[in-house]
GROMACS .gro file of C-alpha atoms in nm:
model
  200
    1UNK     CA    1  -0.512  -2.492  -4.749
    2UNK     CA    2  -0.245  -2.311  -4.551
    3UNK     CA    3   0.006  -2.102  -4.741
    4UNK     CA    4   0.327  -2.298  -4.742
    5UNK     CA    5   0.660  -2.274  -4.910
    6UNK     CA    6   0.874  -2.535  -5.067
    7UNK     CA    7   1.238  -2.514  -4.979
    8UNK     CA    8   1.332  -2.696  -5.298
    9UNK     CA    9   1.123  -2.495  -5.546
   10UNK     CA   10   1.396  -2.312  -5.744
   11UNK     CA   11   1.613  -2.618  -5.806
   12UNK     CA   12   1.904  -2.658  -6.036
   13UNK     CA   13   1.916  -2.948  -6.274
   14UNK     CA   14   2.056  -3.189  -6.015
   15UNK     CA   15   1.790  -3.108  -5.753
   16UNK     CA   16   2.008  -2.885  -5.534
   17UNK     CA   17   1.943  -2.517  -5.459
   18UNK     CA   18   2.197  -2.279  -5.599
   19UNK     CA   19   2.378  -2.081  -5.329
   20UNK     CA   20   2.199  -1.750  -5.400
   21UNK     CA   21   1.850  -1.901  -5.375
   22UNK     CA   22   1.940  -2.112  -5.071
   23UNK     CA   23   2.066  -1.806  -4.883
   24UNK     CA   24   1.763  -1.601  -4.983
   25UNK     CA   25   1.515  -1.863  -4.856
   26UNK     CA   26   1.656  -1.914  -4.508
   27UNK     CA   27   1.457  -1.780  -4.215
   28UNK     CA   28   1.765  -1.601  -4.084
   29UNK     CA   29   1.814  -1.414  -4.412
   30UNK     CA   30   1.451  -1.304  -4.418
   31UNK     CA   31   1.465  -1.195  -4.053
   32UNK     CA   32   1.789  -1.002  -4.113
   33UNK     CA   33   1.638  -0.823  -4.414
   34UNK     CA   34   1.322  -0.733  -4.218
   35UNK     CA   35   1.507  -0.607  -3.909
   36UNK     CA   36   1.760  -0.416  -4.120
   37UNK     CA   37   1.477  -0.228  -4.289
   38UNK     CA   38   1.300  -0.156  -3.958
   39UNK     CA   39   1.490   0.169  -3.901
   40UNK     CA   40   1.526   0.279  -4.264
   41UNK     CA   41   1.210   0.482  -4.302
   42UNK     CA   42   1.298   0.607  -4.650
   43UNK     CA   43   1.287   0.250  -4.783
   44UNK     CA   44   0.947   0.171  -4.635
   45UNK     CA   45   0.631   0.180  -4.842
   46UNK     CA   46   0.395   0.358  -4.603
   47UNK     CA   47   0.139   0.425  -4.876
   48UNK     CA   48   0.100   0.053  -4.940
   49UNK     CA   49   0.083  -0.020  -4.566
   50UNK     CA   50  -0.190   0.244  -4.526
   51UNK     CA   51  -0.374   0.084  -4.820
   52UNK     CA   52  -0.361  -0.250  -4.640
   53UNK     CA   53  -0.492  -0.094  -4.319
   54UNK     CA   54  -0.784   0.062  -4.504
   55UNK     CA   55  -0.873  -0.260  -4.682
   56UNK     CA   56  -0.851  -0.470  -4.365
   57UNK     CA   57  -1.179  -0.297  -4.275
   58UNK     CA   58  -1.350  -0.264  -4.610
   59UNK     CA   59  -1.231  -0.569  -4.804
   60UNK     CA   60  -0.993  -0.803  -4.618
   61UNK     CA   61  -0.988  -1.054  -4.902
   62UNK     CA   62  -0.799  -0.798  -5.114
   63UNK     CA   63  -0.523  -0.786  -4.851
   64UNK     CA   64  -0.492  -1.165  -4.847
   65UNK     CA   65  -0.504  -1.177  -5.225
   66UNK     CA   66  -0.206  -0.942  -5.211
   67UNK     CA   67  -0.022  -1.199  -4.997
   68UNK     CA   68  -0.081  -1.448  -5.277
   69UNK     CA   69   0.062  -1.205  -5.534
   70UNK     CA   70   0.368  -1.153  -5.312
   71UNK     CA   71   0.422  -1.528  -5.308
   72UNK     CA   72   0.415  -1.534  -5.687
   73UNK     CA   73   0.652  -1.239  -5.732
   74UNK     CA   74   0.888  -1.255  -5.432
   75UNK     CA   75   0.852  -1.623  -5.343
   76UNK     CA   76   0.745  -1.557  -4.984
   77UNK     CA   77   0.414  -1.514  -4.806
   78UNK     CA   78   0.528  -1.279  -4.532
   79UNK     CA   79   0.573  -0.904  -4.566
   80UNK     CA   80   0.932  -0.803  -4.626
   81UNK     CA   81   0.858  -0.438  -4.551
   82UNK     CA   82   0.812  -0.339  -4.183
   83UNK     CA   83   0.603  -0.030  -4.272
   84UNK     CA   84   0.282  -0.199  -4.154
   85UNK     CA   85   0.436  -0.272  -3.812
   86UNK     CA   86   0.569   0.085  -3.785
   87UNK     CA   87   0.229   0.237  -3.873
   88UNK     CA   88   0.058   0.001  -3.631
   89UNK     CA   89   0.299   0.110  -3.356
   90UNK     CA   90   0.228   0.475  -3.434
   91UNK     CA   91  -0.148   0.405  -3.412
   92UNK     CA   92  -0.090   0.233  -3.077
   93UNK     CA   93   0.108   0.530  -2.945
   94UNK     CA   94  -0.151   0.788  -3.056
   95UNK     CA   95  -0.446   0.589  -2.923
   96UNK     CA   96  -0.273   0.521  -2.591
   97UNK     CA   97  -0.198   0.891  -2.547
   98UNK     CA   98  -0.566   0.950  -2.624
   99UNK     CA   99  -0.658   0.701  -2.353
  100UNK     CA  100  -0.429   0.880  -2.108
  101UNK     CA  101  -0.592   1.213  -2.193
  102UNK     CA  102  -0.952   1.088  -2.177
  103UNK     CA  103  -0.902   0.898  -1.851
  104UNK     CA  104  -0.699   1.180  -1.691
  105UNK     CA  105  -0.395   0.959  -1.638
  106UNK     CA  106  -0.067   1.111  -1.530
  107UNK     CA  107   0.236   1.133  -1.756
  108UNK     CA  108   0.415   0.829  -1.613
  109UNK     CA  109   0.096   0.622  -1.604
  110UNK     CA  110   0.040   0.701  -1.971
  111UNK     CA  111   0.400   0.607  -2.058
  112UNK     CA  112   0.362   0.283  -1.861
  113UNK     CA  113   0.038   0.205  -2.047
  114UNK     CA  114   0.204   0.292  -2.379
  115UNK     CA  115   0.497   0.057  -2.317
  116UNK     CA  116   0.259  -0.217  -2.204
  117UNK     CA  117   0.031  -0.184  -2.506
  118UNK     CA  118   0.311  -0.174  -2.764
  119UNK     CA  119   0.559  -0.424  -2.622
  120UNK     CA  120   0.334  -0.665  -2.431
  121UNK     CA  121  -0.012  -0.652  -2.593
  122UNK     CA  122   0.098  -0.618  -2.954
  123UNK     CA  123   0.452  -0.743  -2.998
  124UNK     CA  124   0.501  -0.981  -2.703
  125UNK     CA  125   0.167  -1.159  -2.719
  126UNK     CA  126   0.190  -1.149  -3.098
  127UNK     CA  127   0.526  -1.325  -3.094
  128UNK     CA  128   0.391  -1.587  -2.856
  129UNK     CA  129   0.066  -1.651  -3.044
  130UNK     CA  130   0.222  -1.648  -3.391
  131UNK     CA  131   0.499  -1.884  -3.281
  132UNK     CA  132   0.247  -2.121  -3.124
  133UNK     CA  133   0.019  -2.115  -3.430
  134UNK     CA  134   0.318  -2.149  -3.664
  135UNK     CA  135   0.428  -2.461  -3.476
  136UNK     CA  136   0.077  -2.610  -3.469
  137UNK     CA  137   0.015  -2.539  -3.837
  138UNK     CA  138   0.348  -2.689  -3.944
  139UNK     CA  139   0.309  -2.989  -3.712
  140UNK     CA  140  -0.058  -3.077  -3.765
  141UNK     CA  141  -0.226  -2.870  -4.038
  142UNK     CA  142   0.005  -2.875  -4.339
  143UNK     CA  143  -0.073  -3.151  -4.583
  144UNK     CA  144   0.261  -3.327  -4.611
  145UNK     CA  145   0.338  -3.437  -4.962
  146UNK     CA  146   0.703  -3.415  -4.866
  147UNK     CA  147   0.908  -3.277  -4.579
  148UNK     CA  148   0.995  -2.965  -4.781
  149UNK     CA  149   0.674  -2.766  -4.721
  150UNK     CA  150   0.614  -2.539  -4.425
  151UNK     CA  151   0.428  -2.224  -4.320
  152UNK     CA  152   0.654  -1.921  -4.280
  153UNK     CA  153   0.681  -1.779  -3.929
  154UNK     CA  154   0.671  -1.425  -4.071
  155UNK     CA  155   0.338  -1.501  -4.234
  156UNK     CA  156   0.198  -1.617  -3.898
  157UNK     CA  157   0.313  -1.289  -3.743
  158UNK     CA  158   0.156  -1.093  -4.031
  159UNK     CA  159  -0.176  -1.271  -3.969
  160UNK     CA  160  -0.153  -1.158  -3.605
  161UNK     CA  161  -0.084  -0.797  -3.708
  162UNK     CA  162  -0.373  -0.805  -3.956
  163UNK     CA  163  -0.608  -0.932  -3.684
  164UNK     CA  164  -0.475  -0.687  -3.424
  165UNK     CA  165  -0.533  -0.375  -3.634
  166UNK     CA  166  -0.918  -0.382  -3.643
  167UNK     CA  167  -0.919  -0.462  -3.272
  168UNK     CA  168  -0.694  -0.161  -3.213
  169UNK     CA  169  -0.921   0.074  -3.403
  170UNK     CA  170  -1.238  -0.047  -3.232
  171UNK     CA  171  -1.108  -0.066  -2.875
  172UNK     CA  172  -0.842   0.206  -2.876
  173UNK     CA  173  -0.994   0.465  -3.106
  174UNK     CA  174  -1.372   0.434  -3.143
  175UNK     CA  175  -1.415   0.351  -2.775
  176UNK     CA  176  -1.241   0.676  -2.675
  177UNK     CA  177  -1.541   0.880  -2.790
  178UNK     CA  178  -1.780   0.685  -2.566
  179UNK     CA  179  -1.575   0.639  -2.247
  180UNK     CA  180  -1.658   0.947  -2.041
  181UNK     CA  181  -2.014   1.013  -2.156
  182UNK     CA  182  -2.151   0.663  -2.211
  183UNK     CA  183  -1.933   0.374  -2.092
  184UNK     CA  184  -1.827   0.506  -1.750
  185UNK     CA  185  -2.182   0.599  -1.656
  186UNK     CA  186  -2.340   0.347  -1.422
  187UNK     CA  187  -2.632   0.265  -1.651
  188UNK     CA  188  -2.747  -0.025  -1.863
  189UNK     CA  189  -2.663   0.167  -2.182
  190UNK     CA  190  -2.307   0.226  -2.058
  191UNK     CA  191  -2.256  -0.142  -1.983
  192UNK     CA  192  -2.420  -0.242  -2.310
  193UNK     CA  193  -2.207  -0.011  -2.529
  194UNK     CA  194  -1.882  -0.097  -2.347
  195UNK     CA  195  -1.939  -0.471  -2.363
  196UNK     CA  196  -2.060  -0.455  -2.723
  197UNK     CA  197  -1.738  -0.284  -2.832
  198UNK     CA  198  -1.538  -0.563  -2.667
  199UNK     CA  199  -1.769  -0.825  -2.821
  200UNK     CA  200  -1.713  -0.692  -3.172
   0.00000   0.00000   0.00000
């Protein structure tokens, strides 16, 4: 079953949301809170975000169990702390600079690749895919007991970020060690290793 939220869960006696809970549950309020915290590094929990990154490789079910705990405590599935996105962006920057160094790219070519990887590959495509999957899941996959249940868009974006991180480590970090000496050689082993990394 898809994680969904009920807009009318914290009801007052007459079945209407009180003003505080109604304002807290709107998508605009959640987006404002997330974007406001994006540049306040002192309020971000980088230790927890690093924990999630580690467990996305070793035990991904623990990360998704944590999403369930967040739903129980904060009444939302999506992350409210942008620390994971900030750490992921830092990883993208470091690995892209590594690519520029290993492939002997010039300064401006490396900057161009960096901007492409961060803003197009990760954020742009992520916004597109998560919005499309959010729409499809709300339109066709949510079991409708009433019209009040839906999948949060922020949760769909978090699923994209969780899926993008292992791909980043495999293709932007591990692959760096094999590019010059194995992958770029015109041999069967080079083709096999390069294609296997993309297959994983």
